[in-house]
Amino acid sequence: MKREDAADLAGSTAVGSLVAFVLLALTVTGRHGATLFGDADLLSWSVAHRPDVALAVARGATYTGTGIIPYVLVALAGIIVGRSPRQRAVAAAVCVGCLAAAQAVRFGVMSLVSRPRPATVEWATHASGWSFPSGHTTTSAITAGLLILAVLARAPHGRGALALLIGCWGMLVGLTRVYLGVHWFSDVLGGWLFALSWLSLSVYALARLAPRSYSAIAAPHPRPGPTEERRHGSRGHREFPPRPTP
């Protein structure tokens, strides 16, 4: 994809997801934090289906969406994208800054909306602060998005499967917040929309403002097939016709 095309696609995605997020935030605010369609049903189902093994898995997954782990992962994404030591350092710093800025903006939005969490009697893990949008969901989704972009840019083999695995982790962290009873599903949906708009805006800015050495996403060079090898080989070992005898 050309740089201009990537910028146009990212810009359109950023606008669409941002509009959806703002509409959801206004709906939550207009209802004074009351549950939206499906919120109560999904929470009730989660509370009724909590075997010990599932709870342990959910708690383990949800802990990967906060703290130092996301920052280590986004720094790794920057290291993967860079080609030289200097580019790797700059890309890692940019990715860490992208996540930190997103968390700061999300915290401001969360304070403005001031949506209460579900009742503490339903909680199966520790939580603090207001509810909308979900912090774990936003953080893990942005982390997963940056890792997916890095994998698609640099992984030589198995990029699709690895990107799918990373995306599933990002979604799983968000869903565990509902399963553990500390968020409504609309909080998780808000976190996904916020993350998508933030990632798209970051890609747009990268494509428009960054030098081409940092913003160009190079496809891996495939290994030549047998036909290409024979063709190149024939060029390197050209046979000349015998000279005619006098």
PDB file of C-alpha atoms in Angstrom:
ATOM      1  CA  MET A   1       0.000   0.000   0.000  1.00  0.00           C
ATOM      2  CA  LYS A   2       1.296   3.437  -0.920  1.00  0.00           C
ATOM      3  CA  ARG A   3       1.987   5.973   1.802  1.00  0.00           C
ATOM      4  CA  GLU A   4      -0.813   8.279   0.620  1.00  0.00           C
ATOM      5  CA  ASP A   5      -3.319   5.428   0.467  1.00  0.00           C
ATOM      6  CA  ALA A   6      -2.359   4.297   3.981  1.00  0.00           C
ATOM      7  CA  ALA A   7      -2.845   7.841   5.265  1.00  0.00           C
ATOM      8  CA  ASP A   8      -6.288   8.124   3.642  1.00  0.00           C
ATOM      9  CA  LEU A   9      -7.428   4.759   5.030  1.00  0.00           C
ATOM     10  CA  ALA A  10      -6.121   5.539   8.508  1.00  0.00           C
ATOM     11  CA  GLY A  11      -7.731   8.968   8.473  1.00  0.00           C
ATOM     12  CA  SER A  12     -11.121   7.597   7.462  1.00  0.00           C
ATOM     13  CA  THR A  13     -10.930   4.875  10.118  1.00  0.00           C
ATOM     14  CA  ALA A  14      -9.922   7.406  12.775  1.00  0.00           C
ATOM     15  CA  VAL A  15     -12.870   9.675  11.981  1.00  0.00           C
ATOM     16  CA  GLY A  16     -15.401   6.829  11.880  1.00  0.00           C
ATOM     17  CA  SER A  17     -14.268   5.168  15.111  1.00  0.00           C
ATOM     18  CA  LEU A  18     -13.978   8.526  16.886  1.00  0.00           C
ATOM     19  CA  VAL A  19     -17.529   9.478  15.923  1.00  0.00           C
ATOM     20  CA  ALA A  20     -18.789   6.110  17.182  1.00  0.00           C
ATOM     21  CA  PHE A  21     -16.874   6.531  20.446  1.00  0.00           C
ATOM     22  CA  VAL A  22     -18.195  10.054  21.019  1.00  0.00           C
ATOM     23  CA  LEU A  23     -21.772   8.922  20.376  1.00  0.00           C
ATOM     24  CA  LEU A  24     -21.356   6.045  22.835  1.00  0.00           C
ATOM     25  CA  ALA A  25     -19.822   8.347  25.439  1.00  0.00           C
ATOM     26  CA  LEU A  26     -22.672  10.840  25.023  1.00  0.00           C
ATOM     27  CA  THR A  27     -25.209   8.028  25.395  1.00  0.00           C
ATOM     28  CA  VAL A  28     -23.563   6.812  28.603  1.00  0.00           C
ATOM     29  CA  THR A  29     -23.414  10.354  29.949  1.00  0.00           C
ATOM     30  CA  GLY A  30     -27.012  11.094  28.963  1.00  0.00           C
ATOM     31  CA  ARG A  31     -28.210   8.033  30.852  1.00  0.00           C
ATOM     32  CA  HIS A  32     -26.191   9.108  33.909  1.00  0.00           C
ATOM     33  CA  GLY A  33     -24.120   5.919  33.879  1.00  0.00           C
ATOM     34  CA  ALA A  34     -27.083   3.548  33.687  1.00  0.00           C
ATOM     35  CA  THR A  35     -26.623   0.258  31.853  1.00  0.00           C
ATOM     36  CA  LEU A  36     -27.095   0.084  28.104  1.00  0.00           C
ATOM     37  CA  PHE A  37     -28.610  -2.692  26.020  1.00  0.00           C
ATOM     38  CA  GLY A  38     -27.037  -6.048  26.964  1.00  0.00           C
ATOM     39  CA  ASP A  39     -24.865  -4.763  29.810  1.00  0.00           C
ATOM     40  CA  ALA A  40     -26.861  -6.290  32.655  1.00  0.00           C
ATOM     41  CA  ASP A  41     -27.503  -9.577  30.832  1.00  0.00           C
ATOM     42  CA  LEU A  42     -23.839 -10.152  30.031  1.00  0.00           C
ATOM     43  CA  LEU A  43     -22.802  -9.367  33.593  1.00  0.00           C
ATOM     44  CA  SER A  44     -25.446 -11.710  35.000  1.00  0.00           C
ATOM     45  CA  TRP A  45     -24.280 -14.501  32.681  1.00  0.00           C
ATOM     46  CA  SER A  46     -20.672 -13.943  33.721  1.00  0.00           C
ATOM     47  CA  VAL A  47     -21.491 -14.125  37.423  1.00  0.00           C
ATOM     48  CA  ALA A  48     -23.442 -17.355  36.898  1.00  0.00           C
ATOM     49  CA  HIS A  49     -20.611 -19.052  34.965  1.00  0.00           C
ATOM     50  CA  ARG A  50     -17.456 -18.763  37.037  1.00  0.00           C
ATOM     51  CA  PRO A  51     -15.735 -22.100  37.622  1.00  0.00           C
ATOM     52  CA  ASP A  52     -12.411 -21.892  39.440  1.00  0.00           C
ATOM     53  CA  VAL A  53     -10.321 -22.716  36.371  1.00  0.00           C
ATOM     54  CA  ALA A  54     -12.043 -20.073  34.228  1.00  0.00           C
ATOM     55  CA  LEU A  55     -11.607 -17.480  36.962  1.00  0.00           C
ATOM     56  CA  ALA A  56      -7.889 -18.250  37.219  1.00  0.00           C
ATOM     57  CA  VAL A  57      -7.446 -17.949  33.457  1.00  0.00           C
ATOM     58  CA  ALA A  58      -9.439 -14.705  33.336  1.00  0.00           C
ATOM     59  CA  ARG A  59      -7.430 -13.162  36.161  1.00  0.00           C
ATOM     60  CA  GLY A  60      -4.153 -14.184  34.530  1.00  0.00           C
ATOM     61  CA  ALA A  61      -5.220 -12.708  31.190  1.00  0.00           C
ATOM     62  CA  THR A  62      -6.550  -9.474  32.669  1.00  0.00           C
ATOM     63  CA  TYR A  63      -3.278  -8.799  34.521  1.00  0.00           C
ATOM     64  CA  THR A  64      -1.394  -8.741  31.196  1.00  0.00           C
ATOM     65  CA  GLY A  65      -3.418  -5.697  30.138  1.00  0.00           C
ATOM     66  CA  THR A  66      -1.986  -3.305  32.696  1.00  0.00           C
ATOM     67  CA  GLY A  67       1.244  -2.329  34.413  1.00  0.00           C
ATOM     68  CA  ILE A  68       4.662  -2.816  32.838  1.00  0.00           C
ATOM     69  CA  ILE A  69       3.731  -5.643  30.457  1.00  0.00           C
ATOM     70  CA  PRO A  70       2.023  -3.485  27.785  1.00  0.00           C
ATOM     71  CA  TYR A  71       4.932  -1.034  27.791  1.00  0.00           C
ATOM     72  CA  VAL A  72       7.440  -3.851  27.302  1.00  0.00           C
ATOM     73  CA  LEU A  73       5.361  -5.191  24.414  1.00  0.00           C
ATOM     74  CA  VAL A  74       5.010  -1.848  22.618  1.00  0.00           C
ATOM     75  CA  ALA A  75       8.747  -1.225  23.028  1.00  0.00           C
ATOM     76  CA  LEU A  76       9.293  -4.638  21.441  1.00  0.00           C
ATOM     77  CA  ALA A  77       7.038  -3.575  18.574  1.00  0.00           C
ATOM     78  CA  GLY A  78       9.255  -0.544  17.978  1.00  0.00           C
ATOM     79  CA  ILE A  79      12.390  -2.677  18.052  1.00  0.00           C
ATOM     80  CA  ILE A  80      10.881  -5.033  15.485  1.00  0.00           C
ATOM     81  CA  VAL A  81      10.007  -2.199  13.102  1.00  0.00           C
ATOM     82  CA  GLY A  82      13.377  -0.429  13.209  1.00  0.00           C
ATOM     83  CA  ARG A  83      16.133  -1.433  10.824  1.00  0.00           C
ATOM     84  CA  SER A  84      19.135   0.165  12.497  1.00  0.00           C
ATOM     85  CA  PRO A  85      19.927   0.587  16.217  1.00  0.00           C
ATOM     86  CA  ARG A  86      18.996   4.270  16.032  1.00  0.00           C
ATOM     87  CA  GLN A  87      15.694   3.552  14.270  1.00  0.00           C
ATOM     88  CA  ARG A  88      14.873   0.829  16.790  1.00  0.00           C
ATOM     89  CA  ALA A  89      15.472   3.197  19.711  1.00  0.00           C
ATOM     90  CA  VAL A  90      13.385   5.962  18.145  1.00  0.00           C
ATOM     91  CA  ALA A  91      10.563   3.587  17.152  1.00  0.00           C
ATOM     92  CA  ALA A  92      10.458   2.024  20.632  1.00  0.00           C
ATOM     93  CA  ALA A  93      10.279   5.480  22.246  1.00  0.00           C
ATOM     94  CA  VAL A  94       7.508   6.539  19.853  1.00  0.00           C
ATOM     95  CA  CYS A  95       5.477   3.403  20.613  1.00  0.00           C
ATOM     96  CA  VAL A  96       5.865   3.876  24.365  1.00  0.00           C
ATOM     97  CA  GLY A  97       4.883   7.539  24.020  1.00  0.00           C
ATOM     98  CA  CYS A  98       1.868   6.590  21.920  1.00  0.00           C
ATOM     99  CA  LEU A  99       0.596   4.249  24.641  1.00  0.00           C
ATOM    100  CA  ALA A 100       1.336   6.689  27.475  1.00  0.00           C
ATOM    101  CA  ALA A 101      -0.450   9.552  25.708  1.00  0.00           C
ATOM    102  CA  ALA A 102      -3.456   7.337  24.996  1.00  0.00           C
ATOM    103  CA  GLN A 103      -3.700   6.380  28.650  1.00  0.00           C
ATOM    104  CA  ALA A 104      -3.551  10.030  29.696  1.00  0.00           C
ATOM    105  CA  VAL A 105      -6.320  11.037  27.287  1.00  0.00           C
ATOM    106  CA  ARG A 106      -8.439   8.051  28.302  1.00  0.00           C
ATOM    107  CA  PHE A 107      -8.071   8.997  31.953  1.00  0.00           C
ATOM    108  CA  GLY A 108      -9.336  12.479  31.156  1.00  0.00           C
ATOM    109  CA  VAL A 109     -12.347  11.103  29.288  1.00  0.00           C
ATOM    110  CA  MET A 110     -13.031   8.663  32.111  1.00  0.00           C
ATOM    111  CA  SER A 111     -13.050  11.502  34.634  1.00  0.00           C
ATOM    112  CA  LEU A 112     -15.440  13.547  32.491  1.00  0.00           C
ATOM    113  CA  VAL A 113     -17.929  10.704  31.975  1.00  0.00           C
ATOM    114  CA  SER A 114     -17.672   9.525  35.627  1.00  0.00           C
ATOM    115  CA  ARG A 115     -19.595   6.291  35.082  1.00  0.00           C
ATOM    116  CA  PRO A 116     -19.895   4.047  38.157  1.00  0.00           C
ATOM    117  CA  ARG A 117     -18.702   0.464  37.960  1.00  0.00           C
ATOM    118  CA  PRO A 118     -20.962  -2.538  38.554  1.00  0.00           C
ATOM    119  CA  ALA A 119     -21.744  -3.327  42.190  1.00  0.00           C
ATOM    120  CA  THR A 120     -18.680  -4.542  44.098  1.00  0.00           C
ATOM    121  CA  VAL A 121     -20.516  -7.709  45.116  1.00  0.00           C
ATOM    122  CA  GLU A 122     -20.065  -8.926  41.524  1.00  0.00           C
ATOM    123  CA  TRP A 123     -16.319  -8.260  41.412  1.00  0.00           C
ATOM    124  CA  ALA A 124     -13.916 -11.176  41.091  1.00  0.00           C
ATOM    125  CA  THR A 125     -10.752  -9.038  40.959  1.00  0.00           C
ATOM    126  CA  HIS A 126      -9.466  -5.689  42.147  1.00  0.00           C
ATOM    127  CA  ALA A 127     -10.483  -2.514  40.299  1.00  0.00           C
ATOM    128  CA  SER A 128     -10.355   1.227  40.888  1.00  0.00           C
ATOM    129  CA  GLY A 129     -11.505   4.442  39.268  1.00  0.00           C
ATOM    130  CA  TRP A 130     -14.462   5.153  37.028  1.00  0.00           C
ATOM    131  CA  SER A 131     -15.781   2.654  34.527  1.00  0.00           C
ATOM    132  CA  PHE A 132     -15.975   4.193  31.028  1.00  0.00           C
ATOM    133  CA  PRO A 133     -13.974   3.497  28.941  1.00  0.00           C
ATOM    134  CA  SER A 134     -12.221   0.401  30.266  1.00  0.00           C
ATOM    135  CA  GLY A 135      -8.541   1.066  30.913  1.00  0.00           C
ATOM    136  CA  HIS A 136      -7.397  -2.548  30.560  1.00  0.00           C
ATOM    137  CA  THR A 137      -9.323  -2.828  27.296  1.00  0.00           C
ATOM    138  CA  THR A 138      -7.880   0.371  25.852  1.00  0.00           C
ATOM    139  CA  THR A 139      -4.325  -0.458  26.878  1.00  0.00           C
ATOM    140  CA  SER A 140      -4.365  -4.030  25.596  1.00  0.00           C
ATOM    141  CA  ALA A 141      -6.060  -3.058  22.319  1.00  0.00           C
ATOM    142  CA  ILE A 142      -3.493  -0.342  21.559  1.00  0.00           C
ATOM    143  CA  THR A 143      -0.676  -2.697  22.519  1.00  0.00           C
ATOM    144  CA  ALA A 144      -2.071  -5.437  20.296  1.00  0.00           C
ATOM    145  CA  GLY A 145      -2.540  -2.991  17.425  1.00  0.00           C
ATOM    146  CA  LEU A 146       1.061  -1.775  17.564  1.00  0.00           C
ATOM    147  CA  LEU A 147       2.355  -5.334  17.743  1.00  0.00           C
ATOM    148  CA  ILE A 148       0.207  -6.377  14.787  1.00  0.00           C
ATOM    149  CA  LEU A 149       1.508  -3.470  12.702  1.00  0.00           C
ATOM    150  CA  ALA A 150       5.083  -4.434  13.588  1.00  0.00           C
ATOM    151  CA  VAL A 151       4.500  -8.095  12.743  1.00  0.00           C
ATOM    152  CA  LEU A 152       2.857  -7.291   9.419  1.00  0.00           C
ATOM    153  CA  ALA A 153       5.747  -4.978   8.572  1.00  0.00           C
ATOM    154  CA  ARG A 154       8.662  -7.210   9.431  1.00  0.00           C
ATOM    155  CA  ALA A 155       7.766 -10.864  10.114  1.00  0.00           C
ATOM    156  CA  PRO A 156       9.047 -12.977   7.202  1.00  0.00           C
ATOM    157  CA  HIS A 157       6.740 -15.958   7.720  1.00  0.00           C
ATOM    158  CA  GLY A 158       3.460 -16.708   9.517  1.00  0.00           C
ATOM    159  CA  ARG A 159       2.448 -13.071   9.774  1.00  0.00           C
ATOM    160  CA  GLY A 160      -1.276 -13.713   9.461  1.00  0.00           C
ATOM    161  CA  ALA A 161      -1.430 -16.376  12.166  1.00  0.00           C
ATOM    162  CA  LEU A 162       0.719 -14.369  14.557  1.00  0.00           C
ATOM    163  CA  ALA A 163      -1.304 -11.196  13.995  1.00  0.00           C
ATOM    164  CA  LEU A 164      -4.519 -13.143  14.636  1.00  0.00           C
ATOM    165  CA  LEU A 165      -3.100 -14.557  17.870  1.00  0.00           C
ATOM    166  CA  ILE A 166      -2.107 -11.087  19.083  1.00  0.00           C
ATOM    167  CA  GLY A 167      -5.532  -9.704  18.171  1.00  0.00           C
ATOM    168  CA  CYS A 168      -7.253 -12.488  20.115  1.00  0.00           C
ATOM    169  CA  TRP A 169      -5.171 -11.633  23.181  1.00  0.00           C
ATOM    170  CA  GLY A 170      -6.169  -7.985  22.913  1.00  0.00           C
ATOM    171  CA  MET A 171      -9.863  -8.869  22.711  1.00  0.00           C
ATOM    172  CA  LEU A 172      -9.605 -11.453  25.487  1.00  0.00           C
ATOM    173  CA  VAL A 173      -8.271  -8.923  27.980  1.00  0.00           C
ATOM    174  CA  GLY A 174     -11.266  -6.685  27.324  1.00  0.00           C
ATOM    175  CA  LEU A 175     -13.766  -9.509  27.689  1.00  0.00           C
ATOM    176  CA  THR A 176     -12.241 -10.609  30.998  1.00  0.00           C
ATOM    177  CA  ARG A 177     -13.193  -7.241  32.471  1.00  0.00           C
ATOM    178  CA  VAL A 178     -16.859  -8.094  31.969  1.00  0.00           C
ATOM    179  CA  TYR A 179     -16.370 -11.700  33.053  1.00  0.00           C
ATOM    180  CA  LEU A 180     -14.700 -10.583  36.282  1.00  0.00           C
ATOM    181  CA  GLY A 181     -17.558  -8.178  36.989  1.00  0.00           C
ATOM    182  CA  VAL A 182     -15.612  -4.915  37.118  1.00  0.00           C
ATOM    183  CA  HIS A 183     -16.900  -3.379  33.853  1.00  0.00           C
ATOM    184  CA  TRP A 184     -20.009  -3.228  31.733  1.00  0.00           C
ATOM    185  CA  PHE A 185     -19.698  -4.462  28.164  1.00  0.00           C
ATOM    186  CA  SER A 186     -20.319  -0.934  26.875  1.00  0.00           C
ATOM    187  CA  ASP A 187     -17.173   0.105  28.799  1.00  0.00           C
ATOM    188  CA  VAL A 188     -15.226  -2.526  26.881  1.00  0.00           C
ATOM    189  CA  LEU A 189     -16.791  -1.457  23.585  1.00  0.00           C
ATOM    190  CA  GLY A 190     -15.825   2.127  24.364  1.00  0.00           C
ATOM    191  CA  GLY A 191     -12.239   1.013  25.028  1.00  0.00           C
ATOM    192  CA  TRP A 192     -12.056  -0.788  21.677  1.00  0.00           C
ATOM    193  CA  LEU A 193     -13.427   2.218  19.788  1.00  0.00           C
ATOM    194  CA  PHE A 194     -11.068   4.602  21.568  1.00  0.00           C
ATOM    195  CA  ALA A 195      -8.092   2.347  20.828  1.00  0.00           C
ATOM    196  CA  LEU A 196      -9.040   2.011  17.162  1.00  0.00           C
ATOM    197  CA  SER A 197      -9.382   5.760  16.717  1.00  0.00           C
ATOM    198  CA  TRP A 198      -6.102   6.413  18.540  1.00  0.00           C
ATOM    199  CA  LEU A 199      -4.179   3.822  16.518  1.00  0.00           C
ATOM    200  CA  SER A 200      -5.643   5.073  13.241  1.00  0.00           C
ATOM    201  CA  LEU A 201      -4.782   8.661  14.115  1.00  0.00           C
ATOM    202  CA  SER A 202      -1.230   7.598  14.985  1.00  0.00           C
ATOM    203  CA  VAL A 203      -0.816   5.778  11.672  1.00  0.00           C
ATOM    204  CA  TYR A 204      -2.196   8.817   9.843  1.00  0.00           C
ATOM    205  CA  ALA A 205       0.287  11.119  11.576  1.00  0.00           C
ATOM    206  CA  LEU A 206       3.126   8.690  10.863  1.00  0.00           C
ATOM    207  CA  ALA A 207       2.258   8.462   7.184  1.00  0.00           C
ATOM    208  CA  ARG A 208       1.891  12.230   6.796  1.00  0.00           C
ATOM    209  CA  LEU A 209       4.641  13.638   8.994  1.00  0.00           C
ATOM    210  CA  ALA A 210       7.372  11.070   9.610  1.00  0.00           C
ATOM    211  CA  PRO A 211      10.370  10.657   7.283  1.00  0.00           C
ATOM    212  CA  ARG A 212       9.981   7.866   4.780  1.00  0.00           C
ATOM    213  CA  SER A 213      12.733   5.879   6.453  1.00  0.00           C
ATOM    214  CA  TYR A 214      10.508   5.537   9.532  1.00  0.00           C
ATOM    215  CA  SER A 215       7.051   5.384   7.999  1.00  0.00           C
ATOM    216  CA  ALA A 216       7.620   3.063   5.067  1.00  0.00           C
ATOM    217  CA  ILE A 217       6.423  -0.471   5.753  1.00  0.00           C
ATOM    218  CA  ALA A 218       8.544  -2.762   3.635  1.00  0.00           C
ATOM    219  CA  ALA A 219       7.259  -6.150   2.657  1.00  0.00           C
ATOM    220  CA  PRO A 220       9.628  -9.047   3.347  1.00  0.00           C
ATOM    221  CA  HIS A 221      11.597 -10.204   0.373  1.00  0.00           C
ATOM    222  CA  PRO A 222      10.387 -13.680  -0.633  1.00  0.00           C
ATOM    223  CA  ARG A 223      12.908 -16.358  -1.410  1.00  0.00           C
ATOM    224  CA  PRO A 224      13.274 -16.985  -5.135  1.00  0.00           C
ATOM    225  CA  GLY A 225      11.470 -20.022  -6.442  1.00  0.00           C
ATOM    226  CA  PRO A 226      13.018 -22.734  -8.590  1.00  0.00           C
ATOM    227  CA  THR A 227      11.978 -20.976 -11.802  1.00  0.00           C
ATOM    228  CA  GLU A 228      13.600 -17.706 -10.731  1.00  0.00           C
ATOM    229  CA  GLU A 229      16.740 -19.492  -9.594  1.00  0.00           C
ATOM    230  CA  ARG A 230      17.080 -21.214 -12.971  1.00  0.00           C
ATOM    231  CA  ARG A 231      16.492 -17.904 -14.741  1.00  0.00           C
ATOM    232  CA  HIS A 232      19.090 -16.075 -12.667  1.00  0.00           C
ATOM    233  CA  GLY A 233      21.439 -18.972 -12.962  1.00  0.00           C
ATOM    234  CA  SER A 234      21.154 -19.009 -16.709  1.00  0.00           C
ATOM    235  CA  ARG A 235      22.059 -15.317 -16.753  1.00  0.00           C
ATOM    236  CA  GLY A 236      25.112 -15.868 -14.635  1.00  0.00           C
ATOM    237  CA  HIS A 237      26.352 -18.852 -16.679  1.00  0.00           C
ATOM    238  CA  ARG A 238      25.586 -17.890 -20.237  1.00  0.00           C
ATOM    239  CA  GLU A 239      26.753 -20.368 -22.828  1.00  0.00           C
ATOM    240  CA  PHE A 240      28.215 -18.949 -26.017  1.00  0.00           C
ATOM    241  CA  PRO A 241      27.867 -20.768 -29.318  1.00  0.00           C
ATOM    242  CA  PRO A 242      31.040 -22.360 -30.614  1.00  0.00           C
ATOM    243  CA  ARG A 243      33.111 -20.338 -33.034  1.00  0.00           C
ATOM    244  CA  PRO A 244      32.879 -21.489 -36.623  1.00  0.00           C
ATOM    245  CA  THR A 245      35.957 -23.301 -37.861  1.00  0.00           C
ATOM    246  CA  PRO A 246      37.835 -21.448 -40.584  1.00  0.00           C
TER     247      PRO A 246
END
